[in-house]
Amino acid sequence: MTEAPIVNNTLTVEAVTYYNYTTPLEIAKREIKGRSESSFLAPTEILVKTKYAALNPVDVCLWQLCPTWLKRGQPKGFGGDFSGVVLQTGSEVKSFKAGDKIYGDIISPYSPYGSFANYQVIDVTKQTKIAKVPEGLPMEKAAGIVIPFATAYELITRHKNLKDANVLVLGGGTSVGMMGLQIVRHLGAKYILTTCSSKSNSIAYDFGAHETVDYHDKEAEYKQIVEAAKKHGKFDLIFDTCRDEVLVGRLKDVLKTKREGGKYIQVMGSNTMTYGTVRYTDMLPSRGNLREQILSKLRLSNYDFAIGNLSDGAGYAKAVSDMWEKKQFNVLVDTIYKFEEFQKAVDKFQTGYVKGKLLVEFN
Ligand SMILES: NC(=O)c1ccc[n+]([C@@H]2O[C@H](COP(=O)([O-])OP(=O)(O)OC[C@H]3O[C@@H](n4cnc5c(N)ncnc54)[C@H](OP(=O)(O)O)[C@@H]3O)[C@@H](O)[C@H]2O)c1
């Protein structure tokens, strides 16, 4: 196994960093000092050699929205999702040992640490979204799991029973949507409809959709969703990964009421799926969505409508293992770049024309 380059109890890490939205992303060296003279790690820390890091919208949004006054002069780390190999463990770490292949998410907004770094020192009591890679799951796929999968898993499982359910996934071509399709199939949904472009059609079928609808013509999209609800029954769950407004204000013909157990859950995110320039206003929910959520919260609507975020993602790692074991799980990878070429990954990401995960690979 590779030894970490710790010299004089100091590890030199190469990491992608930035200062604020006006500064570029760049690779810089930073030193991590040993925690004590006798041990480089604190008792609850692990040292990891990164194998792959994966890009997510939140990484680019954090960079593009970082004001110039925030922790001025302190470089911020970039990225959250990764896979890697444990090199050392602190004296109190029981869950991992040297040599373990792990994957996880260490996102910590505007801290000096991010997953786009060749080594990571992780406190496993603070960064809890770390798990062992299931046997046989390739490391590049493992790197792309946590943010999209845990988000989809946490929000979808707010619906307590999807056995034989009808589910609509708005945005089956997004990374969160691809995970969502596989999750609802795994949870036993009977009929799965999704919206996506023709580029994502066959992927959506592979991941569990029974039918797809193109989202570009909004009235045609609405009509096809209503037709599907007439034929198969109203939806038990509508999971919106892309802030599609098509059903807002007209849920009557498509979603079961709150009393009937229906739920509409929208993933909080940007109102544009391209990330060339991100503005604060892009992150605000639309008036229609906000109205649905407020009416639902105040019990003034028949529908359970919520906008949600990834928090602890409880249960995601077990679900990944179960699904992988049952051959019901895959992660679509768009392109893998060398770490030194990370900017190419960011540039491609900012075009919005991405199919699956963009990764960087470390030597
Ligand atoms: N709040 C949270 O905790 C959280 C966590 C994760 C993600 N998110 C948010 O969730 C959203 C999805 O993230 P992601 O990483 O899954 O995205 P992604 O992988 O970058 O999605 C890209 C794909 O989205 C599809 N798309 C673009 N515009 C669309 C539209 N109007 N309707 C339907 N599909 C469209 C395109 O596929 P096709 O056109 O080929 O179908 C495109 O290839 C983002 O807004 C992100 O910020 C939030």
GROMACS .gro file of C-alpha atoms and ligand atoms in nm:
model
  411
    1MET     CA    1   0.000   0.000   0.000
    2THR     CA    2   0.114   0.359  -0.072
    3GLU     CA    3   0.277   0.543   0.216
    4ALA     CA    4   0.158   0.897   0.283
    5PRO     CA    5   0.433   1.155   0.228
    6ILE     CA    6   0.450   1.267   0.591
    7VAL     CA    7   0.779   1.443   0.659
    8ASN     CA    8   0.862   1.589   1.000
    9ASN     CA    9   0.507   1.503   1.109
   10THR     CA   10   0.369   1.722   0.827
   11LEU     CA   11   0.168   1.607   0.526
   12THR     CA   12   0.180   1.814   0.209
   13VAL     CA   13  -0.148   1.794   0.021
   14GLU     CA   14  -0.226   1.914  -0.333
   15ALA     CA   15  -0.579   2.046  -0.348
   16VAL     CA   16  -0.810   2.251  -0.567
   17THR     CA   17  -0.880   2.579  -0.388
   18TYR     CA   18  -1.033   2.923  -0.443
   19TYR     CA   19  -1.075   3.239  -0.237
   20ASN     CA   20  -1.409   3.374  -0.359
   21TYR     CA   21  -1.621   3.398  -0.674
   22THR     CA   22  -1.379   3.641  -0.840
   23THR     CA   23  -1.081   3.405  -0.816
   24PRO     CA   24  -1.018   3.096  -1.029
   25LEU     CA   25  -1.004   2.740  -0.907
   26GLU     CA   26  -0.641   2.634  -0.887
   27ILE     CA   27  -0.427   2.355  -0.750
   28ALA     CA   28  -0.232   2.469  -0.444
   29LYS     CA   29  -0.015   2.295  -0.187
   30ARG     CA   30  -0.122   2.301   0.176
   31GLU     CA   31   0.040   2.152   0.481
   32ILE     CA   32  -0.141   1.948   0.744
   33LYS     CA   33   0.052   1.934   1.070
   34GLY     CA   34   0.050   1.621   1.287
   35ARG     CA   35  -0.191   1.643   1.579
   36SER     CA   36   0.070   1.546   1.838
   37GLU     CA   37   0.437   1.454   1.846
   38SER     CA   38   0.357   1.086   1.885
   39SER     CA   39   0.076   1.062   1.631
   40PHE     CA   40   0.000   1.236   1.304
   41LEU     CA   41  -0.373   1.169   1.346
   42ALA     CA   42  -0.611   1.262   1.627
   43PRO     CA   43  -0.778   0.954   1.785
   44THR     CA   44  -1.097   0.986   1.574
   45GLU     CA   45  -0.931   1.070   1.241
   46ILE     CA   46  -0.841   0.866   0.936
   47LEU     CA   47  -0.590   0.947   0.664
   48VAL     CA   48  -0.713   0.866   0.314
   49LYS     CA   49  -0.541   0.855  -0.024
   50THR     CA   50  -0.800   0.987  -0.268
   51LYS     CA   51  -0.859   0.778  -0.580
   52TYR     CA   52  -1.141   0.973  -0.749
   53ALA     CA   53  -1.336   1.292  -0.669
   54ALA     CA   54  -1.673   1.371  -0.828
   55LEU     CA   55  -1.828   1.703  -0.921
   56ASN     CA   56  -2.175   1.808  -0.805
   57PRO     CA   57  -2.375   2.127  -0.870
   58VAL     CA   58  -2.327   2.235  -0.509
   59ASP     CA   59  -1.948   2.251  -0.553
   60VAL     CA   60  -1.971   2.498  -0.840
   61CYS     CA   61  -2.253   2.693  -0.670
   62LEU     CA   62  -2.048   2.735  -0.349
   63TRP     CA   63  -1.752   2.869  -0.546
   64GLN     CA   64  -1.962   3.099  -0.765
   65LEU     CA   65  -2.157   3.235  -0.468
   66CYS     CA   66  -1.861   3.286  -0.231
   67PRO     CA   67  -1.851   3.659  -0.142
   68THR     CA   68  -1.518   3.842  -0.141
   69TRP     CA   69  -1.545   3.927   0.231
   70LEU     CA   70  -1.597   3.569   0.352
   71LYS     CA   71  -1.288   3.436   0.534
   72ARG     CA   72  -1.087   3.669   0.315
   73GLY     CA   73  -0.734   3.538   0.264
   74GLN     CA   74  -0.825   3.182   0.354
   75PRO     CA   75  -0.828   2.935   0.066
   76LYS     CA   76  -1.145   2.727   0.047
   77GLY     CA   77  -1.146   2.358  -0.042
   78PHE     CA   78  -1.344   2.238  -0.344
   79GLY     CA   79  -1.567   1.930  -0.377
   80GLY     CA   80  -1.736   1.681  -0.147
   81ASP     CA   81  -1.776   1.338  -0.306
   82PHE     CA   82  -1.482   1.099  -0.337
   83SER     CA   83  -1.354   0.743  -0.316
   84GLY     CA   84  -1.018   0.642  -0.174
   85VAL     CA   85  -0.812   0.405   0.039
   86VAL     CA   86  -0.753   0.436   0.413
   87LEU     CA   87  -0.381   0.465   0.492
   88GLN     CA   88  -0.387   0.519   0.868
   89THR     CA   89  -0.645   0.532   1.145
   90GLY     CA   90  -0.647   0.712   1.480
   91SER     CA   91  -0.640   0.508   1.799
   92GLU     CA   92  -1.018   0.526   1.860
   93VAL     CA   93  -1.138   0.450   1.507
   94LYS     CA   94  -1.312   0.112   1.498
   95SER     CA   95  -1.518   0.136   1.181
   96PHE     CA   96  -1.227   0.151   0.934
   97LYS     CA   97  -0.877   0.004   0.907
   98ALA     CA   98  -0.576   0.066   0.686
   99GLY     CA   99  -0.638  -0.074   0.337
  100ASP     CA  100  -1.017  -0.027   0.341
  101LYS     CA  101  -1.165   0.112   0.022
  102ILE     CA  102  -1.408   0.385   0.117
  103TYR     CA  103  -1.639   0.636  -0.048
  104GLY     CA  104  -1.809   0.938   0.095
  105ASP     CA  105  -1.894   1.303   0.102
  106ILE     CA  106  -1.694   1.551   0.310
  107ILE     CA  107  -1.853   1.871   0.190
  108SER     CA  108  -1.808   2.148   0.443
  109PRO     CA  109  -1.897   2.486   0.289
  110TYR     CA  110  -1.607   2.734   0.284
  111SER     CA  111  -1.379   2.523   0.503
  112PRO     CA  112  -1.021   2.471   0.380
  113TYR     CA  113  -1.103   2.105   0.301
  114GLY     CA  114  -1.260   1.948  -0.005
  115SER     CA  115  -1.253   1.617  -0.188
  116PHE     CA  116  -1.048   1.755  -0.481
  117ALA     CA  117  -0.728   1.682  -0.288
  118ASN     CA  118  -0.486   1.391  -0.315
  119TYR     CA  119  -0.504   1.313   0.058
  120GLN     CA  120  -0.777   1.368   0.313
  121VAL     CA  121  -0.766   1.377   0.691
  122ILE     CA  122  -1.120   1.298   0.802
  123ASP     CA  123  -1.266   1.303   1.151
  124VAL     CA  124  -1.512   1.014   1.132
  125THR     CA  125  -1.716   1.148   1.422
  126LYS     CA  126  -1.781   1.471   1.232
  127GLN     CA  127  -1.789   1.354   0.870
  128THR     CA  128  -2.043   1.077   0.894
  129LYS     CA  129  -2.119   1.016   0.527
  130ILE     CA  130  -1.826   0.776   0.483
  131ALA     CA  131  -1.872   0.405   0.413
  132LYS     CA  132  -1.683   0.103   0.284
  133VAL     CA  133  -1.712   0.042  -0.089
  134PRO     CA  134  -1.929  -0.267  -0.148
  135GLU     CA  135  -1.732  -0.566  -0.279
  136GLY     CA  136  -1.683  -0.539  -0.655
  137LEU     CA  137  -1.819  -0.185  -0.696
  138PRO     CA  138  -1.562   0.004  -0.906
  139MET     CA  139  -1.393   0.294  -0.727
  140GLU     CA  140  -1.483   0.546  -0.998
  141LYS     CA  141  -1.852   0.464  -0.961
  142ALA     CA  142  -1.823   0.475  -0.581
  143ALA     CA  143  -1.690   0.832  -0.598
  144GLY     CA  144  -2.009   0.951  -0.769
  145ILE     CA  145  -2.255   0.810  -0.518
  146VAL     CA  146  -2.312   1.009  -0.204
  147ILE     CA  147  -2.454   1.351  -0.291
  148PRO     CA  148  -2.697   1.234  -0.563
  149PHE     CA  149  -2.785   0.900  -0.404
  150ALA     CA  150  -2.820   1.012  -0.042
  151THR     CA  151  -3.027   1.314  -0.151
  152ALA     CA  152  -3.263   1.096  -0.352
  153TYR     CA  153  -3.277   0.828  -0.081
  154GLU     CA  154  -3.343   1.067   0.205
  155LEU     CA  155  -3.617   1.257   0.022
  156ILE     CA  156  -3.784   0.956  -0.143
  157THR     CA  157  -3.801   0.758   0.182
  158ARG     CA  158  -4.004   1.038   0.339
  159HIS     CA  159  -4.276   0.835   0.166
  160LYS     CA  160  -4.298   0.535   0.395
  161ASN     CA  161  -4.432   0.274   0.155
  162LEU     CA  162  -4.364   0.263  -0.215
  163LYS     CA  163  -4.454  -0.105  -0.260
  164ASP     CA  164  -4.680  -0.123  -0.568
  165ALA     CA  165  -4.682   0.257  -0.583
  166ASN     CA  166  -4.706   0.483  -0.887
  167VAL     CA  167  -4.409   0.719  -0.899
  168LEU     CA  168  -4.322   1.012  -1.125
  169VAL     CA  169  -3.958   1.126  -1.129
  170LEU     CA  170  -3.928   1.471  -1.287
  171GLY     CA  171  -3.577   1.485  -1.437
  172GLY     CA  172  -3.477   1.121  -1.482
  173GLY     CA  173  -3.169   1.240  -1.674
  174THR     CA  174  -3.015   1.420  -1.376
  175SER     CA  175  -2.775   1.235  -1.147
  176VAL     CA  176  -3.024   1.266  -0.860
  177GLY     CA  177  -3.301   1.146  -1.092
  178MET     CA  178  -3.102   0.841  -1.209
  179MET     CA  179  -3.046   0.744  -0.845
  180GLY     CA  180  -3.413   0.817  -0.770
  181LEU     CA  181  -3.533   0.584  -1.047
  182GLN     CA  182  -3.320   0.298  -0.913
  183ILE     CA  183  -3.430   0.363  -0.555
  184VAL     CA  184  -3.804   0.361  -0.628
  185ARG     CA  185  -3.761   0.044  -0.838
  186HIS     CA  186  -3.574  -0.114  -0.543
  187LEU     CA  187  -3.849  -0.005  -0.303
  188GLY     CA  188  -4.106  -0.190  -0.512
  189ALA     CA  189  -4.282   0.080  -0.716
  190LYS     CA  190  -4.523  -0.075  -0.967
  191TYR     CA  191  -4.527   0.199  -1.230
  192ILE     CA  192  -4.245   0.452  -1.281
  193LEU     CA  193  -4.279   0.745  -1.519
  194THR     CA  194  -4.000   0.995  -1.576
  195THR     CA  195  -3.935   1.313  -1.773
  196CYS     CA  196  -3.609   1.344  -1.965
  197SER     CA  197  -3.469   1.432  -2.306
  198SER     CA  198  -3.421   1.177  -2.584
  199LYS     CA  199  -3.049   1.166  -2.488
  200SER     CA  200  -3.143   1.021  -2.149
  201ASN     CA  201  -3.425   0.795  -2.265
  202SER     CA  202  -3.247   0.461  -2.275
  203ILE     CA  203  -3.062   0.540  -1.950
  204ALA     CA  204  -3.395   0.610  -1.780
  205TYR     CA  205  -3.533   0.273  -1.894
  206ASP     CA  206  -3.216   0.095  -1.775
  207PHE     CA  207  -3.255   0.256  -1.435
  208GLY     CA  208  -3.616   0.150  -1.389
  209ALA     CA  209  -3.854   0.379  -1.579
  210HIS     CA  210  -4.149   0.210  -1.748
  211GLU     CA  211  -4.229   0.513  -1.961
  212THR     CA  212  -4.063   0.846  -2.038
  213VAL     CA  213  -4.194   1.188  -2.136
  214ASP     CA  214  -3.989   1.458  -2.308
  215TYR     CA  215  -3.993   1.774  -2.096
  216HIS     CA  216  -3.916   2.029  -2.368
  217ASP     CA  217  -4.276   2.094  -2.480
  218LYS     CA  218  -4.445   2.181  -2.150
  219GLU     CA  219  -4.809   2.137  -2.259
  220ALA     CA  220  -4.734   1.802  -2.427
  221GLU     CA  221  -4.545   1.698  -2.110
  222TYR     CA  222  -4.844   1.790  -1.892
  223LYS     CA  223  -5.090   1.604  -2.115
  224GLN     CA  224  -4.879   1.287  -2.118
  225ILE     CA  225  -4.841   1.291  -1.740
  226VAL     CA  226  -5.218   1.332  -1.698
  227GLU     CA  227  -5.279   1.048  -1.949
  228ALA     CA  228  -5.041   0.822  -1.754
  229ALA     CA  229  -5.219   0.906  -1.427
  230LYS     CA  230  -5.555   0.821  -1.590
  231LYS     CA  231  -5.423   0.489  -1.715
  232HIS     CA  232  -5.218   0.375  -1.413
  233GLY     CA  233  -5.378   0.570  -1.129
  234LYS     CA  234  -5.273   0.897  -0.968
  235PHE     CA  235  -4.916   0.913  -0.841
  236ASP     CA  236  -4.828   0.821  -0.483
  237LEU     CA  237  -4.502   1.012  -0.513
  238ILE     CA  238  -4.379   1.287  -0.743
  239PHE     CA  239  -4.004   1.337  -0.698
  240ASP     CA  240  -3.884   1.655  -0.871
  241THR     CA  241  -3.507   1.677  -0.924
  242CYS     CA  242  -3.503   1.969  -1.167
  243ARG     CA  243  -3.756   2.231  -1.045
  244ASP     CA  244  -4.000   2.143  -1.319
  245GLU     CA  245  -4.296   2.379  -1.287
  246VAL     CA  246  -4.523   2.180  -1.515
  247LEU     CA  247  -4.752   2.045  -1.243
  248VAL     CA  248  -4.741   2.333  -0.998
  249GLY     CA  249  -5.093   2.462  -0.933
  250ARG     CA  250  -5.249   2.166  -1.118
  251LEU     CA  251  -5.187   1.858  -0.908
  252LYS     CA  252  -5.555   1.755  -0.898
  253ASP     CA  253  -5.540   1.514  -1.192
  254VAL     CA  254  -5.202   1.361  -1.117
  255LEU     CA  255  -5.122   1.332  -0.745
  256LYS     CA  256  -5.302   1.147  -0.468
  257THR     CA  257  -5.413   1.381  -0.191
  258LYS     CA  258  -5.241   1.401   0.145
  259ARG     CA  259  -5.525   1.193   0.291
  260GLU     CA  260  -5.467   0.926   0.025
  261GLY     CA  261  -5.094   0.922   0.111
  262GLY     CA  262  -4.964   1.122  -0.186
  263LYS     CA  263  -4.642   1.328  -0.164
  264TYR     CA  264  -4.472   1.580  -0.390
  265ILE     CA  265  -4.106   1.632  -0.299
  266GLN     CA  266  -3.884   1.877  -0.479
  267VAL     CA  267  -3.505   1.877  -0.444
  268MET     CA  268  -3.384   2.223  -0.349
  269GLY     CA  269  -3.148   2.350  -0.615
  270SER     CA  270  -3.077   2.609  -0.876
  271ASN     CA  271  -3.351   2.714  -1.120
  272THR     CA  272  -3.105   2.670  -1.405
  273MET     CA  273  -2.936   2.342  -1.482
  274THR     CA  274  -2.636   2.515  -1.639
  275TYR     CA  275  -2.378   2.661  -1.409
  276GLY     CA  276  -2.186   2.911  -1.623
  277THR     CA  277  -2.273   3.193  -1.386
  278VAL     CA  278  -2.470   3.117  -1.072
  279ARG     CA  279  -2.656   3.399  -0.892
  280TYR     CA  280  -2.816   3.402  -0.546
  281THR     CA  281  -3.157   3.455  -0.705
  282ASP     CA  282  -3.117   3.125  -0.896
  283MET     CA  283  -3.132   2.944  -0.564
  284LEU     CA  284  -3.464   3.092  -0.451
  285PRO     CA  285  -3.767   2.868  -0.494
  286SER     CA  286  -4.011   2.989  -0.759
  287ARG     CA  287  -4.326   3.169  -0.645
  288GLY     CA  288  -4.544   2.876  -0.753
  289ASN     CA  289  -4.340   2.619  -0.563
  290LEU     CA  290  -4.316   2.836  -0.254
  291ARG     CA  291  -4.692   2.890  -0.259
  292GLU     CA  292  -4.759   2.512  -0.284
  293GLN     CA  293  -4.523   2.449   0.008
  294ILE     CA  294  -4.670   2.720   0.231
  295LEU     CA  295  -5.028   2.611   0.161
  296SER     CA  296  -4.929   2.253   0.237
  297LYS     CA  297  -4.754   2.348   0.564
  298LEU     CA  298  -5.051   2.559   0.675
  299ARG     CA  299  -5.284   2.269   0.590
  300LEU     CA  300  -5.467   2.489   0.343
  301SER     CA  301  -5.404   2.246   0.057
  302ASN     CA  302  -5.511   1.887  -0.005
  303TYR     CA  303  -5.156   1.804  -0.113
  304ASP     CA  304  -4.839   1.720   0.075
  305PHE     CA  305  -4.581   1.936  -0.105
  306ALA     CA  306  -4.229   1.989   0.028
  307ILE     CA  307  -3.896   2.126  -0.090
  308GLY     CA  308  -3.609   1.930   0.067
  309ASN     CA  309  -3.234   1.906   0.111
  310LEU     CA  310  -2.981   1.637   0.185
  311SER     CA  311  -2.910   1.629   0.560
  312ASP     CA  312  -2.780   1.306   0.720
  313GLY     CA  313  -2.890   1.076   0.435
  314ALA     CA  314  -2.964   0.810   0.701
  315GLY     CA  315  -2.957   0.457   0.564
  316TYR     CA  316  -2.807   0.546   0.224
  317ALA     CA  317  -2.496   0.325   0.257
  318LYS     CA  318  -2.696   0.015   0.347
  319ALA     CA  319  -2.932   0.083   0.058
  320VAL     CA  320  -2.634   0.113  -0.181
  321SER     CA  321  -2.493  -0.220  -0.058
  322ASP     CA  322  -2.831  -0.397  -0.082
  323MET     CA  323  -2.898  -0.264  -0.429
  324TRP     CA  324  -2.546  -0.345  -0.551
  325GLU     CA  325  -2.574  -0.700  -0.414
  326LYS     CA  326  -2.906  -0.746  -0.595
  327LYS     CA  327  -2.756  -0.603  -0.916
  328GLN     CA  328  -3.003  -0.315  -0.900
  329PHE     CA  329  -2.750  -0.037  -0.884
  330ASN     CA  330  -2.526   0.151  -1.122
  331VAL     CA  331  -2.362   0.493  -1.142
  332LEU     CA  332  -2.333   0.652  -1.482
  333VAL     CA  333  -1.993   0.813  -1.539
  334ASP     CA  334  -1.969   1.081  -1.809
  335THR     CA  335  -1.592   1.145  -1.820
  336ILE     CA  336  -1.286   1.087  -1.601
  337TYR     CA  337  -1.011   1.352  -1.615
  338LYS     CA  338  -0.666   1.351  -1.458
  339PHE     CA  339  -0.655   1.560  -1.139
  340GLU     CA  340  -0.426   1.812  -1.311
  341GLU     CA  341  -0.700   1.857  -1.574
  342PHE     CA  342  -0.976   1.928  -1.321
  343GLN     CA  343  -1.059   2.255  -1.498
  344LYS     CA  344  -1.177   2.058  -1.802
  345ALA     CA  345  -1.426   1.878  -1.579
  346VAL     CA  346  -1.551   2.209  -1.437
  347ASP     CA  347  -1.575   2.364  -1.786
  348LYS     CA  348  -1.775   2.069  -1.915
  349PHE     CA  349  -1.999   2.078  -1.607
  350GLN     CA  350  -2.074   2.445  -1.661
  351THR     CA  351  -2.214   2.375  -2.007
  352GLY     CA  352  -2.495   2.168  -1.848
  353TYR     CA  353  -2.452   1.897  -2.116
  354VAL     CA  354  -2.342   1.619  -1.888
  355LYS     CA  355  -2.463   1.259  -1.877
  356GLY     CA  356  -2.375   1.118  -1.540
  357LYS     CA  357  -2.079   1.200  -1.320
  358LEU     CA  358  -1.769   1.402  -1.405
  359LEU     CA  359  -1.471   1.272  -1.211
  360VAL     CA  360  -1.105   1.348  -1.155
  361GLU     CA  361  -0.857   1.068  -1.096
  362PHE     CA  362  -0.554   1.090  -0.867
  363ASN     CA  363  -0.227   0.903  -0.928
  364LIG     N1  364  -3.053   2.030  -0.203
  364LIG     C1  365  -2.974   1.926  -0.207
  364LIG     O1  366  -2.940   1.867  -0.103
  364LIG     C2  367  -2.927   1.879  -0.341
  364LIG     C3  368  -2.843   1.769  -0.353
  364LIG     C4  369  -2.807   1.724  -0.479
  364LIG     C5  370  -2.853   1.792  -0.592
  364LIG     N2  371  -2.931   1.902  -0.576
  364LIG     C6  372  -2.986   1.975  -0.694
  364LIG     O2  373  -3.054   1.883  -0.776
  364LIG     C7  374  -3.046   1.925  -0.911
  364LIG     C8  375  -2.994   1.807  -0.995
  364LIG     O3  376  -2.857   1.785  -0.965
  364LIG     P1  377  -2.777   1.672  -1.044
  364LIG     O4  378  -2.639   1.668  -0.993
  364LIG     O5  379  -2.857   1.548  -1.043
  364LIG     O6  380  -2.782   1.735  -1.192
  364LIG     P2  381  -2.700   1.692  -1.320
  364LIG     O7  382  -2.655   1.550  -1.310
  364LIG     O8  383  -2.599   1.796  -1.348
  364LIG     O9  384  -2.817   1.701  -1.430
  364LIG     C9  385  -2.785   1.721  -1.565
  364LIG    C10  386  -2.901   1.672  -1.649
  364LIG    O10  387  -3.022   1.740  -1.616
  364LIG    C11  388  -3.114   1.721  -1.721
  364LIG     N3  389  -3.193   1.845  -1.733
  364LIG    C12  390  -3.149   1.968  -1.762
  364LIG     N4  391  -3.250   2.056  -1.764
  364LIG    C13  392  -3.361   1.986  -1.733
  364LIG    C14  393  -3.498   2.018  -1.721
  364LIG     N5  394  -3.542   2.143  -1.740
  364LIG     N6  395  -3.586   1.921  -1.688
  364LIG    C15  396  -3.543   1.793  -1.671
  364LIG     N7  397  -3.414   1.756  -1.681
  364LIG    C16  398  -3.326   1.850  -1.713
  364LIG    C17  399  -3.032   1.696  -1.846
  364LIG    O11  400  -3.064   1.563  -1.888
  364LIG     P3  401  -3.166   1.535  -2.011
  364LIG    O12  402  -3.197   1.668  -2.073
  364LIG    O13  403  -3.088   1.446  -2.104
  364LIG    O14  404  -3.283   1.466  -1.955
  364LIG    C18  405  -2.887   1.704  -1.796
  364LIG    O15  406  -2.802   1.612  -1.858
  364LIG    C19  407  -2.955   2.049  -0.913
  364LIG    O16  408  -3.035   2.163  -0.910
  364LIG    C20  409  -2.880   2.037  -0.782
  364LIG    O17  410  -2.836   2.163  -0.733
  364LIG    C21  411  -2.968   1.947  -0.455
   0.00000   0.00000   0.00000
